[in-house]
Short mmCIF file of C-alpha atoms (C1' of nucleotides) in Angstrom, two decimals:
data_model
loop_
_atom_site.label_atom_id
_atom_site.label_comp_id
_atom_site.label_asym_id
_atom_site.label_seq_id
_atom_site.Cartn_x
_atom_site.Cartn_y
_atom_site.Cartn_z
CA MET E 1 8.77 -3.36 9.01
CA LEU E 2 9.30 -6.55 10.96
CA GLN E 3 6.31 -8.27 12.50
CA LEU E 4 6.02 -7.79 16.25
CA ASN E 5 5.10 -11.37 16.96
CA HIS E 6 8.14 -12.57 15.09
CA ILE E 7 10.40 -10.27 17.10
CA GLN E 8 8.80 -11.35 20.38
CA ASN E 9 9.15 -15.06 19.62
CA ASN E 10 12.54 -15.09 17.90
CA LYS E 11 14.52 -12.34 19.54
CA GLU E 12 17.94 -13.97 19.39
CA GLU E 13 17.55 -15.05 15.79
CA VAL E 14 16.40 -11.56 14.80
CA LEU E 15 19.49 -10.04 16.39
CA ALA E 16 21.77 -12.54 14.66
CA ARG E 17 20.21 -11.84 11.28
CA LEU E 18 20.37 -8.08 11.77
CA ALA E 19 24.08 -8.46 12.56
CA ILE E 20 24.58 -9.82 9.03
CA LYS E 21 23.40 -6.42 7.82
CA HIS E 22 25.81 -4.88 10.33
CA PHE E 23 22.93 -3.46 12.28
CA ASP E 24 23.33 -3.67 16.05
CA GLY E 25 19.79 -4.23 17.22
CA THR E 26 20.53 -5.11 20.83
CA LYS E 27 19.11 -1.97 22.36
CA ILE E 28 16.33 -1.20 19.91
CA ILE E 29 14.95 -4.74 19.92
CA ASP E 30 14.86 -4.78 23.73
CA ASP E 31 13.09 -1.45 23.58
CA ILE E 32 10.59 -2.76 21.07
CA VAL E 33 9.84 -5.87 23.09
CA ALA E 34 9.34 -3.82 26.26
CA HIS E 35 7.07 -1.31 24.56
CA ASP E 36 5.06 -4.04 22.90
CA THR E 37 4.48 -5.76 26.24
CA ASP E 38 3.47 -2.45 27.73
CA ARG E 39 1.18 -1.80 24.80
CA LYS E 40 -0.66 -5.06 25.27
CA LYS E 41 -1.07 -4.46 28.99
CA THR E 42 -2.39 -0.93 28.49
CA GLN E 43 -4.71 -2.10 25.73
CA ALA E 44 -6.17 -4.74 28.02
CA GLU E 45 -6.74 -2.21 30.81
CA LEU E 46 -8.38 0.18 28.40
CA ASP E 47 -10.60 -2.54 26.96
CA ASN E 48 -11.79 -3.48 30.44
CA THR E 49 -12.55 0.11 31.35
CA LEU E 50 -14.45 0.68 28.13
CA ALA E 51 -16.35 -2.56 28.62
CA LYS E 52 -17.54 -1.33 32.02
CA LEU E 53 -18.47 2.03 30.55
CA ASN E 54 -20.40 0.40 27.73
CA GLY E 55 -22.18 -1.82 30.25
CA VAL E 56 -23.32 1.13 32.34
CA SER E 57 -24.43 3.06 29.27
CA LYS E 58 -26.51 0.14 28.15
CA GLU E 59 -28.14 -0.11 31.58
CA ILE E 60 -28.98 3.58 31.45
CA GLY E 61 -30.59 3.06 28.09
CA GLN E 62 -32.74 0.26 29.46
CA LEU E 63 -33.72 2.27 32.55
CA MET E 64 -34.74 5.19 30.34
CA ALA E 65 -36.86 2.88 28.25
CA GLN E 66 -38.61 1.75 31.42
CA LYS E 67 -39.12 5.39 32.48
CA LYS E 68 -36.97 4.91 35.58
CA SER E 69 -35.25 8.23 35.13
CA GLU E 70 -34.11 8.63 38.72
CA GLU E 71 -32.17 5.37 38.65
CA ALA E 72 -30.77 6.35 35.30
CA GLU E 73 -29.51 9.64 36.67
CA ALA E 74 -27.82 7.78 39.52
CA LYS E 75 -26.06 5.51 37.05
CA LYS E 76 -24.80 8.48 35.08
CA LYS E 77 -22.73 9.55 38.07
CA GLU E 78 -20.93 6.19 38.01
CA THR E 79 -19.49 6.89 34.62
CA ALA E 80 -17.44 9.93 35.54
CA SER E 81 -14.44 8.14 36.99
CA LEU E 82 -14.55 5.44 34.32
CA LYS E 83 -14.44 8.11 31.64
CA GLU E 84 -11.46 9.73 33.28
CA ASP E 85 -9.63 6.37 33.49
CA ALA E 86 -10.41 5.61 29.88
CA LYS E 87 -9.11 8.98 28.77
CA GLN E 88 -5.79 8.52 30.54
CA LEU E 89 -5.34 4.97 29.27
CA GLU E 90 -6.19 6.18 25.81
CA GLU E 91 -3.44 8.79 25.96
CA LYS E 92 -0.96 6.33 27.40
CA LYS E 93 -1.70 3.81 24.69
CA ALA E 94 -1.38 6.39 21.90
CA HIS E 95 1.96 7.47 23.28
CA ILE E 96 3.29 3.91 23.54
CA GLU E 97 2.12 3.09 20.05
CA LYS E 98 3.82 6.12 18.60
CA VAL E 99 7.13 5.31 20.31
CA LEU E 100 6.82 1.67 19.26
CA HIS E 101 6.13 2.57 15.66
CA ASP E 102 9.01 5.02 15.54
CA LEU E 103 11.33 2.29 16.80
CA LEU E 104 9.99 -0.40 14.53
CA VAL E 105 10.26 1.71 11.43
CA ARG E 106 14.00 2.12 12.00
CA VAL E 107 14.81 -1.58 12.02
CA PRO E 108 15.96 -2.93 8.65
CA ASN E 109 14.57 -6.08 7.08
CA LEU E 110 16.15 -9.40 8.01
CA PRO E 111 18.46 -10.79 5.34
CA HIS E 112 17.61 -14.13 3.75
CA THR E 113 19.70 -17.10 4.89
CA SER E 114 21.47 -17.18 1.52
CA VAL E 115 22.86 -13.66 1.95
CA PRO E 116 26.67 -13.76 2.01
CA ILE E 117 28.53 -12.44 5.03
CA GLY E 118 30.37 -9.25 4.21
CA ARG E 119 30.61 -5.54 4.74
CA THR E 120 31.69 -3.94 1.47
CA PRO E 121 30.73 -4.24 -2.23
CA GLU E 122 33.96 -6.24 -2.74
CA GLU E 123 32.42 -9.02 -0.69
CA ASN E 124 29.40 -9.45 -2.94
CA VAL E 125 29.37 -12.87 -4.58
CA VAL E 126 29.41 -13.18 -8.36
CA VAL E 127 26.62 -15.56 -9.32
CA ARG E 128 27.40 -15.69 -13.01
CA GLU E 129 28.69 -13.67 -15.92
CA GLY E 130 27.46 -13.38 -19.47
CA GLY E 131 28.10 -11.54 -22.72
CA VAL E 132 31.39 -10.85 -24.44
CA GLU E 133 33.82 -8.04 -23.80
CA PRO E 134 34.14 -5.91 -26.93
CA LYS E 135 37.52 -5.35 -28.54
CA LEU E 136 37.98 -1.61 -28.71
CA THR E 137 40.63 0.31 -30.52
CA VAL E 138 43.35 2.02 -28.54
CA ASP E 139 41.75 5.41 -29.08
CA ALA E 140 38.41 4.31 -27.57
CA LYS E 141 36.73 7.10 -25.63
CA PRO E 142 34.67 7.22 -22.46
CA HIS E 143 31.00 8.02 -23.03
CA TRP E 144 31.25 11.62 -21.82
CA GLU E 145 33.50 12.35 -24.77
CA LEU E 146 31.34 10.41 -27.21
CA THR E 147 28.15 12.20 -26.15
CA THR E 148 29.84 15.54 -26.92
CA GLN E 149 31.45 14.36 -30.16
CA TYR E 150 28.14 13.10 -31.57
CA ASN E 151 26.02 15.80 -29.94
CA LEU E 152 23.86 13.34 -27.98
CA ILE E 153 23.89 14.69 -24.45
CA SER E 154 24.90 18.00 -22.94
CA PHE E 155 25.90 17.94 -19.32
CA GLU E 156 26.83 21.61 -19.50
CA LEU E 157 23.36 22.67 -20.61
CA GLY E 158 21.78 20.68 -17.81
CA ASN E 159 24.13 22.36 -15.41
CA LYS E 160 23.06 25.74 -16.76
CA ILE E 161 19.34 25.03 -16.65
CA THR E 162 19.26 23.15 -13.36
CA GLY E 163 22.51 21.88 -11.91
CA ALA E 164 24.92 18.99 -11.99
CA GLY E 165 23.36 15.61 -12.60
CA PHE E 166 20.54 16.82 -14.84
CA PRO E 167 21.69 16.14 -18.40
CA VAL E 168 19.98 17.37 -21.54
CA TYR E 169 19.45 14.68 -24.21
CA MET E 170 19.34 15.80 -27.82
CA GLY E 171 18.69 14.41 -31.28
CA LYS E 172 19.76 10.78 -31.53
CA GLY E 173 20.65 10.86 -27.86
CA ALA E 174 17.04 11.68 -27.01
CA LYS E 175 15.73 9.13 -29.51
CA LEU E 176 17.95 6.45 -28.02
CA GLN E 177 16.41 7.13 -24.63
CA ARG E 178 12.91 6.66 -26.03
CA ALA E 179 14.00 3.54 -27.88
CA LEU E 180 15.38 1.91 -24.75
CA ILE E 181 12.32 2.83 -22.71
CA SER E 182 9.98 1.36 -25.33
CA PHE E 183 12.11 -1.73 -25.75
CA PHE E 184 12.22 -2.40 -22.01
CA LEU E 185 8.50 -1.76 -21.57
CA ASP E 186 7.56 -3.97 -24.49
CA LYS E 187 9.68 -6.79 -23.08
CA ALA E 188 8.08 -6.41 -19.67
CA ILE E 189 4.59 -6.34 -21.14
CA ALA E 190 5.40 -9.46 -23.17
CA ALA E 191 6.47 -11.11 -19.91
CA GLY E 192 3.05 -10.43 -18.45
CA PHE E 193 3.59 -7.19 -16.57
CA LEU E 194 0.82 -4.58 -16.63
CA GLU E 195 2.10 -1.19 -17.70
CA ILE E 196 1.51 1.61 -15.22
CA GLN E 197 2.14 5.33 -15.58
CA PRO E 198 2.41 6.50 -12.00
CA PRO E 199 2.62 9.96 -10.44
CA LEU E 200 6.18 11.21 -10.07
CA MET E 201 5.46 12.67 -6.66
CA VAL E 202 4.22 10.74 -3.66
CA ASN E 203 2.99 11.59 -0.19
CA ALA E 204 4.76 10.60 3.01
CA ASP E 205 2.49 7.60 3.61
CA SER E 206 3.69 6.07 0.35
CA GLY E 207 7.30 6.81 1.24
CA TYR E 208 6.93 5.02 4.56
CA ALA E 209 5.13 2.06 3.02
CA THR E 210 7.95 1.03 0.71
CA GLY E 211 10.65 1.89 3.25
CA GLN E 212 12.25 5.03 1.80
CA LEU E 213 11.03 6.89 4.87
CA PRO E 214 12.36 7.43 7.41
CA ASP E 215 15.52 5.66 6.26
CA LYS E 216 16.17 7.75 3.14
CA ASP E 217 14.70 11.05 4.24
CA GLY E 218 17.04 13.66 2.82
CA GLN E 219 17.94 11.52 -0.19
CA MET E 220 14.65 12.37 -1.82
CA TYR E 221 13.68 15.73 -3.26
CA PHE E 222 10.94 17.24 -1.16
CA VAL E 223 8.25 19.68 -2.25
CA ASN E 224 7.64 21.84 0.78
CA GLU E 225 4.43 23.50 -0.33
CA ASP E 226 2.49 20.26 -0.53
CA GLY E 227 4.59 17.82 1.48
CA TYR E 228 5.30 15.61 -1.54
CA TYR E 229 8.43 13.66 -2.38
CA LEU E 230 9.80 13.24 -5.90
CA ILE E 231 10.05 9.52 -6.45
CA PRO E 232 13.52 7.93 -6.35
CA THR E 233 12.06 4.95 -8.26
CA ALA E 234 8.71 3.91 -9.73
CA GLU E 235 8.70 1.16 -7.12
CA VAL E 236 7.25 3.65 -4.66
CA PRO E 237 4.06 4.75 -6.45
CA VAL E 238 3.53 1.41 -8.18
CA THR E 239 3.80 -0.76 -5.06
CA ASN E 240 1.63 1.74 -3.17
CA ILE E 241 -1.23 1.07 -5.56
CA TYR E 242 -1.78 -1.92 -3.31
CA ARG E 243 -1.38 -0.15 0.02
CA ASP E 244 -4.24 -1.13 2.37
CA VAL E 245 -5.51 -3.73 -0.08
CA LEU E 246 -6.81 -7.18 0.79
CA LEU E 247 -6.35 -9.48 -2.21
CA LYS E 248 -7.82 -12.87 -2.92
CA GLU E 249 -5.19 -15.59 -3.04
CA GLU E 250 -5.97 -16.33 -6.67
CA GLU E 251 -5.26 -12.71 -7.62
CA LEU E 252 -1.58 -13.36 -6.90
CA PRO E 253 0.82 -12.78 -8.46
CA VAL E 254 0.23 -9.15 -9.40
CA LYS E 255 2.73 -8.10 -12.06
CA MET E 256 3.25 -4.44 -12.90
CA CYS E 257 5.85 -2.47 -14.80
CA ALA E 258 6.40 1.23 -15.15
CA TYR E 259 8.64 3.67 -16.87
CA SER E 260 9.40 6.76 -14.84
CA GLN E 261 11.92 9.43 -14.33
CA CYS E 262 13.66 8.97 -11.01
CA PHE E 263 14.99 11.69 -8.76
CA ARG E 264 17.77 11.14 -6.26
CA ARG E 265 19.73 13.72 -4.33
CA GLU E 266 22.59 11.30 -3.55
CA ALA E 267 24.29 13.92 -1.44
CA GLY E 268 27.99 13.54 -0.82
CA SER E 269 29.16 11.78 -3.99
CA TYR E 270 32.03 13.15 -6.06
CA GLY E 271 34.93 12.31 -8.34
CA LYS E 272 35.10 10.22 -11.48
CA ASP E 273 32.53 7.76 -10.16
CA VAL E 274 29.95 10.43 -10.90
CA ARG E 275 31.40 11.53 -14.23
CA GLY E 276 29.05 11.71 -17.21
CA LEU E 277 26.15 9.30 -16.94
CA ASN E 278 27.61 7.30 -14.10
CA ARG E 279 25.51 8.99 -11.47
CA LEU E 280 22.68 11.45 -12.02
CA HIS E 281 20.08 13.26 -9.96
CA GLN E 282 17.42 12.65 -12.58
CA PHE E 283 17.38 9.53 -14.69
CA ASP E 284 15.06 7.19 -16.57
CA LYS E 285 14.21 3.69 -15.49
CA VAL E 286 11.77 0.92 -16.26
CA GLU E 287 10.83 -0.92 -13.11
CA ILE E 288 9.11 -4.27 -12.66
CA VAL E 289 7.12 -4.95 -9.50
CA GLN E 290 5.49 -8.14 -8.30
CA LEU E 291 3.23 -9.00 -5.42
CA GLU E 292 3.53 -12.70 -4.73
CA HIS E 293 2.45 -15.55 -2.50
CA PRO E 294 5.10 -16.16 0.21
CA ASP E 295 5.63 -19.74 -0.97
CA LYS E 296 6.50 -18.59 -4.46
CA SER E 297 8.40 -15.35 -3.96
CA TYR E 298 11.91 -16.80 -4.29
CA ALA E 299 11.04 -18.63 -7.49
CA THR E 300 9.59 -15.35 -8.70
CA LEU E 301 12.79 -13.53 -7.74
CA ASP E 302 14.72 -15.96 -9.94
CA ALA E 303 12.29 -15.37 -12.79
CA MET E 304 12.76 -11.61 -12.47
CA VAL E 305 16.53 -12.06 -12.52
CA SER E 306 16.16 -14.10 -15.71
CA HIS E 307 14.02 -11.39 -17.26
CA VAL E 308 16.65 -8.73 -16.59
CA GLU E 309 19.35 -11.06 -17.86
CA SER E 310 17.46 -11.54 -21.12
CA LEU E 311 17.44 -7.78 -21.66
CA LEU E 312 21.20 -7.54 -21.27
CA ASN E 313 21.72 -10.49 -23.58
CA ALA E 314 19.48 -8.87 -26.17
CA LEU E 315 21.51 -5.67 -25.99
CA GLY E 316 24.72 -7.67 -26.31
CA LEU E 317 26.33 -6.25 -23.20
CA LYS E 318 28.86 -8.03 -21.04
CA TYR E 319 27.36 -8.36 -17.59
CA ARG E 320 27.64 -10.10 -14.26
CA ILE E 321 25.11 -10.90 -11.56
CA LEU E 322 26.00 -10.37 -7.92
CA ARG E 323 24.41 -11.70 -4.80
CA LEU E 324 24.74 -8.77 -2.42
CA CYS E 325 26.39 -9.33 0.93
CA GLY E 326 24.76 -8.22 4.17
CA GLY E 327 26.65 -4.96 4.36
CA ASP E 328 25.78 -3.82 0.84
CA MET E 329 22.05 -4.58 0.94
CA SER E 330 19.32 -2.01 1.17
CA PHE E 331 17.33 -1.32 4.30
CA ALA E 332 14.16 -3.03 3.12
CA SER E 333 15.53 -6.01 1.19
CA ALA E 334 15.75 -9.64 2.27
CA LEU E 335 17.75 -10.75 -0.78
CA THR E 336 19.12 -8.67 -3.62
CA PHE E 337 20.79 -9.48 -6.92
CA ASP E 338 22.62 -6.64 -8.59
CA PHE E 339 23.41 -6.53 -12.28
CA GLU E 340 26.50 -4.79 -13.55
CA VAL E 341 27.51 -4.17 -17.15
CA TYR E 342 31.10 -3.84 -18.20
CA SER E 343 32.06 -0.46 -19.52
CA ALA E 344 34.94 -1.23 -21.85
CA ALA E 345 36.23 2.30 -22.20
CA GLN E 346 36.12 3.09 -18.49
CA LYS E 347 37.29 -0.45 -17.74
CA LYS E 348 34.88 -0.79 -14.87
CA TRP E 349 31.63 -2.43 -13.90
CA LEU E 350 28.52 -0.24 -13.72
CA GLU E 351 25.46 -1.17 -11.72
CA VAL E 352 22.37 -1.17 -13.94
CA SER E 353 19.82 -3.17 -12.02
CA SER E 354 18.93 -4.30 -8.55
CA VAL E 355 16.38 -7.06 -8.14
CA SER E 356 15.07 -7.71 -4.64
CA ASN E 357 12.65 -9.70 -2.58
CA PHE E 358 11.31 -7.70 0.35
CA GLU E 359 9.25 -10.58 1.73
CA THR E 360 6.73 -9.02 4.14
CA PHE E 361 8.80 -5.95 5.04
CA GLN E 362 6.92 -3.58 2.75
CA SER E 363 3.59 -5.36 2.89
CA ASN E 364 3.55 -5.16 6.69
CA ARG E 365 4.10 -1.42 6.49
CA MET E 366 1.43 -0.94 3.87
CA LYS E 367 -1.07 -3.58 5.00
CA LEU E 368 -0.92 -5.45 1.71
CA ARG E 369 -2.56 -8.77 2.41
CA TYR E 370 -4.30 -11.68 0.79
CA LYS E 371 -6.96 -14.05 2.03
CA ASP E 372 -6.09 -17.70 1.56
CA LYS E 373 -8.34 -20.67 0.80
CA ASN E 374 -9.13 -21.12 4.49
CA GLY E 375 -10.12 -17.50 4.89
CA LYS E 376 -6.95 -16.71 6.79
CA ILE E 377 -5.38 -13.33 6.12
CA ASN E 378 -1.65 -13.17 5.45
CA LEU E 379 0.86 -10.58 4.30
CA ALA E 380 1.90 -10.88 0.66
CA HIS E 381 5.50 -10.69 -0.46
CA THR E 382 6.68 -7.79 -2.59
CA LEU E 383 9.50 -7.84 -5.13
CA ASN E 384 10.89 -5.39 -7.59
CA GLY E 385 13.74 -4.83 -9.97
CA SER E 386 15.09 -2.39 -12.49
CA ALA E 387 14.51 -3.58 -16.01
CA LEU E 388 16.45 -1.47 -16.63
CA ALA E 389 17.95 1.85 -15.52
CA LEU E 390 18.97 3.82 -18.59
CA PRO E 391 22.00 6.01 -18.00
CA ARG E 392 24.66 3.36 -17.42
CA ILE E 393 23.17 1.19 -20.14
CA VAL E 394 23.54 4.13 -22.48
CA ALA E 395 27.10 4.68 -21.26
CA ALA E 396 28.00 1.05 -21.87
CA LEU E 397 26.25 0.92 -25.26
CA LEU E 398 28.02 4.03 -26.51
CA GLU E 399 31.42 2.95 -25.25
CA ASN E 400 31.24 -0.71 -26.18
CA ASN E 401 29.78 -0.19 -29.65
CA GLN E 402 32.06 2.61 -30.79
CA THR E 403 34.26 2.18 -33.85
CA SER E 404 36.90 4.52 -35.12
CA GLU E 405 35.46 4.90 -38.64
CA GLU E 406 31.73 4.30 -38.79
CA GLY E 407 30.56 5.82 -35.51
CA ILE E 408 28.53 4.00 -32.87
CA ARG E 409 26.57 0.87 -33.74
CA ILE E 410 22.98 0.50 -32.47
CA PRO E 411 22.13 -3.05 -31.30
CA ASP E 412 19.78 -4.90 -33.66
CA VAL E 413 16.95 -5.14 -31.14
CA LEU E 414 16.84 -1.37 -30.76
CA ARG E 415 16.87 -0.48 -34.44
CA PRO E 416 13.09 -0.79 -34.93
CA TYR E 417 12.74 1.72 -32.10
CA THR E 418 15.48 4.17 -33.05
CA GLY E 419 14.88 4.15 -36.78
CA PHE E 420 18.65 4.43 -37.34
CA ASP E 421 21.42 1.84 -37.26
CA TRP E 422 24.39 4.04 -36.51
CA ILE E 423 25.20 7.20 -34.67
CA LYS E 424 27.62 9.06 -36.89
"C1'" G X 1 -12.92 29.78 -8.92
"C1'" G X 2 -18.75 30.25 -7.54
"C1'" A X 3 -23.42 27.44 -5.93
"C1'" G X 4 -25.54 22.95 -4.22
"C1'" A X 5 -25.62 17.57 -2.91
"C1'" G X 6 -23.15 13.54 -0.96
"C1'" A X 7 -19.24 9.75 1.36
"C1'" U X 8 -22.26 3.30 5.30
"C1'" G X 9 -19.51 -3.78 4.62
"C1'" G X 10 -16.91 -6.94 -2.24
"C1'" C X 11 -21.07 -3.91 -4.92
"C1'" U X 12 -26.02 -1.40 -4.65
"C1'" G X 13 -28.48 0.75 -0.75
"C1'" A X 14 -31.52 1.40 4.34
"C1'" G X 15 -30.68 3.42 9.04
"C1'" C X 16 -30.70 10.04 11.09
"C1'" G X 17 -29.35 9.75 19.56
"C1'" G X 18 -29.89 3.77 23.05
"C1'" U X 19 -30.32 -3.43 22.59
"C1'" C X 20 -26.70 -1.22 15.39
"C1'" G X 21 -21.04 -4.02 13.39
"C1'" A X 22 -25.34 -2.14 11.29
"C1'" U X 23 -32.07 -3.82 7.36
"C1'" A X 24 -32.44 -5.51 2.40
"C1'" G X 25 -30.84 -6.92 -2.55
"C1'" C X 26 -26.71 -8.52 -5.52
"C1'" G X 27 -22.17 -11.07 -5.38
"C1'" G X 28 -19.09 -14.96 -2.70
"C1'" C X 29 -19.02 -19.64 0.01
"C1'" G X 30 -21.56 -24.30 1.79
"C1'" G X 31 -25.83 -27.40 1.12
"C1'" U X 32 -30.74 -29.51 -0.90
"C1'" C X 33 -32.52 -30.77 -5.77
"C1'" U X 34 -30.03 -32.53 -10.62
"C1'" U X 35 -26.46 -37.43 -14.70
"C1'" G X 36 -24.10 -32.35 -14.66
"C1'" A X 37 -25.24 -27.18 -14.85
"C1'" A X 38 -28.87 -23.32 -14.43
"C1'" A X 39 -33.19 -21.97 -11.69
"C1'" A X 40 -35.48 -22.48 -6.99
"C1'" C X 41 -34.95 -23.21 -1.81
"C1'" C X 42 -31.99 -23.43 2.98
"C1'" G X 43 -27.74 -21.83 5.55
"C1'" U X 44 -23.48 -18.78 5.72
"C1'" U X 45 -20.50 -14.43 4.47
"C1'" G X 46 -16.34 -7.40 6.82
"C1'" A X 47 -11.65 -5.95 9.32
"C1'" A X 48 -7.96 -4.87 13.43
"C1'" C X 49 -6.07 -5.82 18.48
"C1'" A X 50 -5.83 -8.98 23.06
"C1'" G X 51 -6.89 -14.17 24.43
"C1'" C X 52 -5.93 -21.47 24.13
"C1'" A X 53 -10.92 -20.28 24.13
"C1'" A X 54 -15.36 -18.08 25.86
"C1'" U X 55 -15.25 -13.34 25.08
"C1'" G X 56 -13.85 -8.16 25.23
"C1'" U X 57 -12.39 -3.64 22.68
"C1'" U X 58 -12.14 -0.67 18.17
"C1'" C X 59 -13.68 0.59 13.04
"C1'" C X 60 -20.08 3.41 9.16
"C1'" A X 61 -14.29 8.76 4.33
"C1'" G X 62 -10.01 11.16 7.95
"C1'" G X 63 -9.48 14.23 12.40
"C1'" G X 64 -11.78 16.77 16.56
"C1'" G X 65 -16.17 17.87 19.71
"C1'" U X 66 -21.22 17.38 22.36
"C1'" U X 67 -23.52 13.18 25.32
"C1'" C X 68 -24.15 8.37 30.40
"C1'" G X 69 -24.55 6.65 25.18
"C1'" A X 70 -22.99 8.79 18.15
"C1'" A X 71 -23.34 5.60 11.67
"C1'" U X 72 -27.00 9.15 13.52
"C1'" C X 73 -25.97 15.99 16.36
"C1'" C X 74 -21.84 19.94 15.83
"C1'" C X 75 -16.92 21.62 13.84
"C1'" U X 76 -13.05 20.57 10.41
"C1'" U X 77 -10.11 18.18 6.44
"C1'" U X 78 -10.11 15.28 2.18
"C1'" C X 79 -12.62 13.25 -1.77
"C1'" U X 80 -16.91 12.44 -5.20
"C1'" C X 81 -21.19 14.14 -8.00
"C1'" U X 82 -24.45 18.15 -10.39
"C1'" C X 83 -24.76 23.22 -12.41
"C1'" C X 84 -21.88 27.69 -13.79
"C1'" G X 85 -16.96 29.81 -14.92
"C1'" C X 86 -11.88 28.96 -16.64
"C1'" C X 87 -8.46 25.78 -19.16
"C1'" A X 88 -3.78 21.99 -22.13
#
RNA sequence: GGAGAGAUGGCUGAGCGGUCGAUAGCGGCGGUCUUGAAAACCGUUGAACAGCAAUGUUCCAGGGGUUCGAAUCCCUUUCUCUCCGCCA
């Protein structure tokens, strides 16, 4: 959520920046400014009315203490119209605030100045590439054939038990999942992140705080009975640990990591893009989250990118890092780097991580603040990134490490976790 | 699930219809003293909104009500604790 003062003072700049995200804010920003002005005016009127009311009440109290009950009774009559005024102003203010909030919550975050102009994923800018493309034999198979051949994952069983996009992992397939989760968590912990095991369902307040609501309402699974949402990412519960928290400056940065299952409805997708592990409704992910001082958040973003990069290097995957263009960025992000790994058998890039700085967009929604050395209270910056999402990593590992004779090779760094070197 | 008790500032804990945004202790910050530190002593110390400021308004778990006036009374929701029951 953008800060009202910033919108009021920098209207033209806000509109220009929103345009980079291909969001036409002309009408909504005007609306917001008008409502905010109205809000202030109404608040002032209400304050004045209440001040008068408080004054009279105090006088009555003093008169009572002096046993001048007749005068006190006379004063009581004065309050009637003031109370009526206050009530109406109260209602007016509540209404304006609700409208204002509903407007504000629909405006995306402003993109950072370094965000490339562009509308589609093709216009994202490649920052750098790493790793080596494997040389596969001509009979190399896509992962959805390998998972069947080696009995690692059953998409059919998941379909039977639940529906499409809910695979069943078995044997070495299941063990590989656990190995990757442990490996990613251990790396994050070694990098100073505190491990968190969060709830997998959150309430609406949490959804609003990190920006999934109202923007992504309908993309999340919703539990009617209790009004809970299944989390689309651990970012939501983990960041919300600090909702309504006032930190001391020296407590920053706060570094947390979490493994969780993630649930996404992703309605409307189809075709070979969603084949096999390419897109699922339930998947595993290790997420890293940081709360940071505004002066340091972009350096921290770089450090998080480096962390993710080190994971891909350790796994020996060919990857590239993209700076997302305005049109491809998420609602809440100010700057996002995506990581893609190259799937040699599918001959395509698969997104495996998204690392973002949200600046004050989330912290403003969730009142996450810190008190600086001078006692001034400021909003903290929030950042997060996948480190990493499992399914496409598994897809790339299976495809890129397959051999015709010996089976599928497990990367060295995972072997202590899997307990086996090959899938045969 | 049954019975009872409770929720107050960073923490502990008073206040139970009027001048209470709230006594006190601890903690924090500043100072005196000290070569330095501790102790002692003095001062200071919640948040939001509007305003250049003075100041005003709001907040004593959340929501609603009674009253001229609510931290204090009533209703309600949530949560916590104690005892009993059940349970991976």
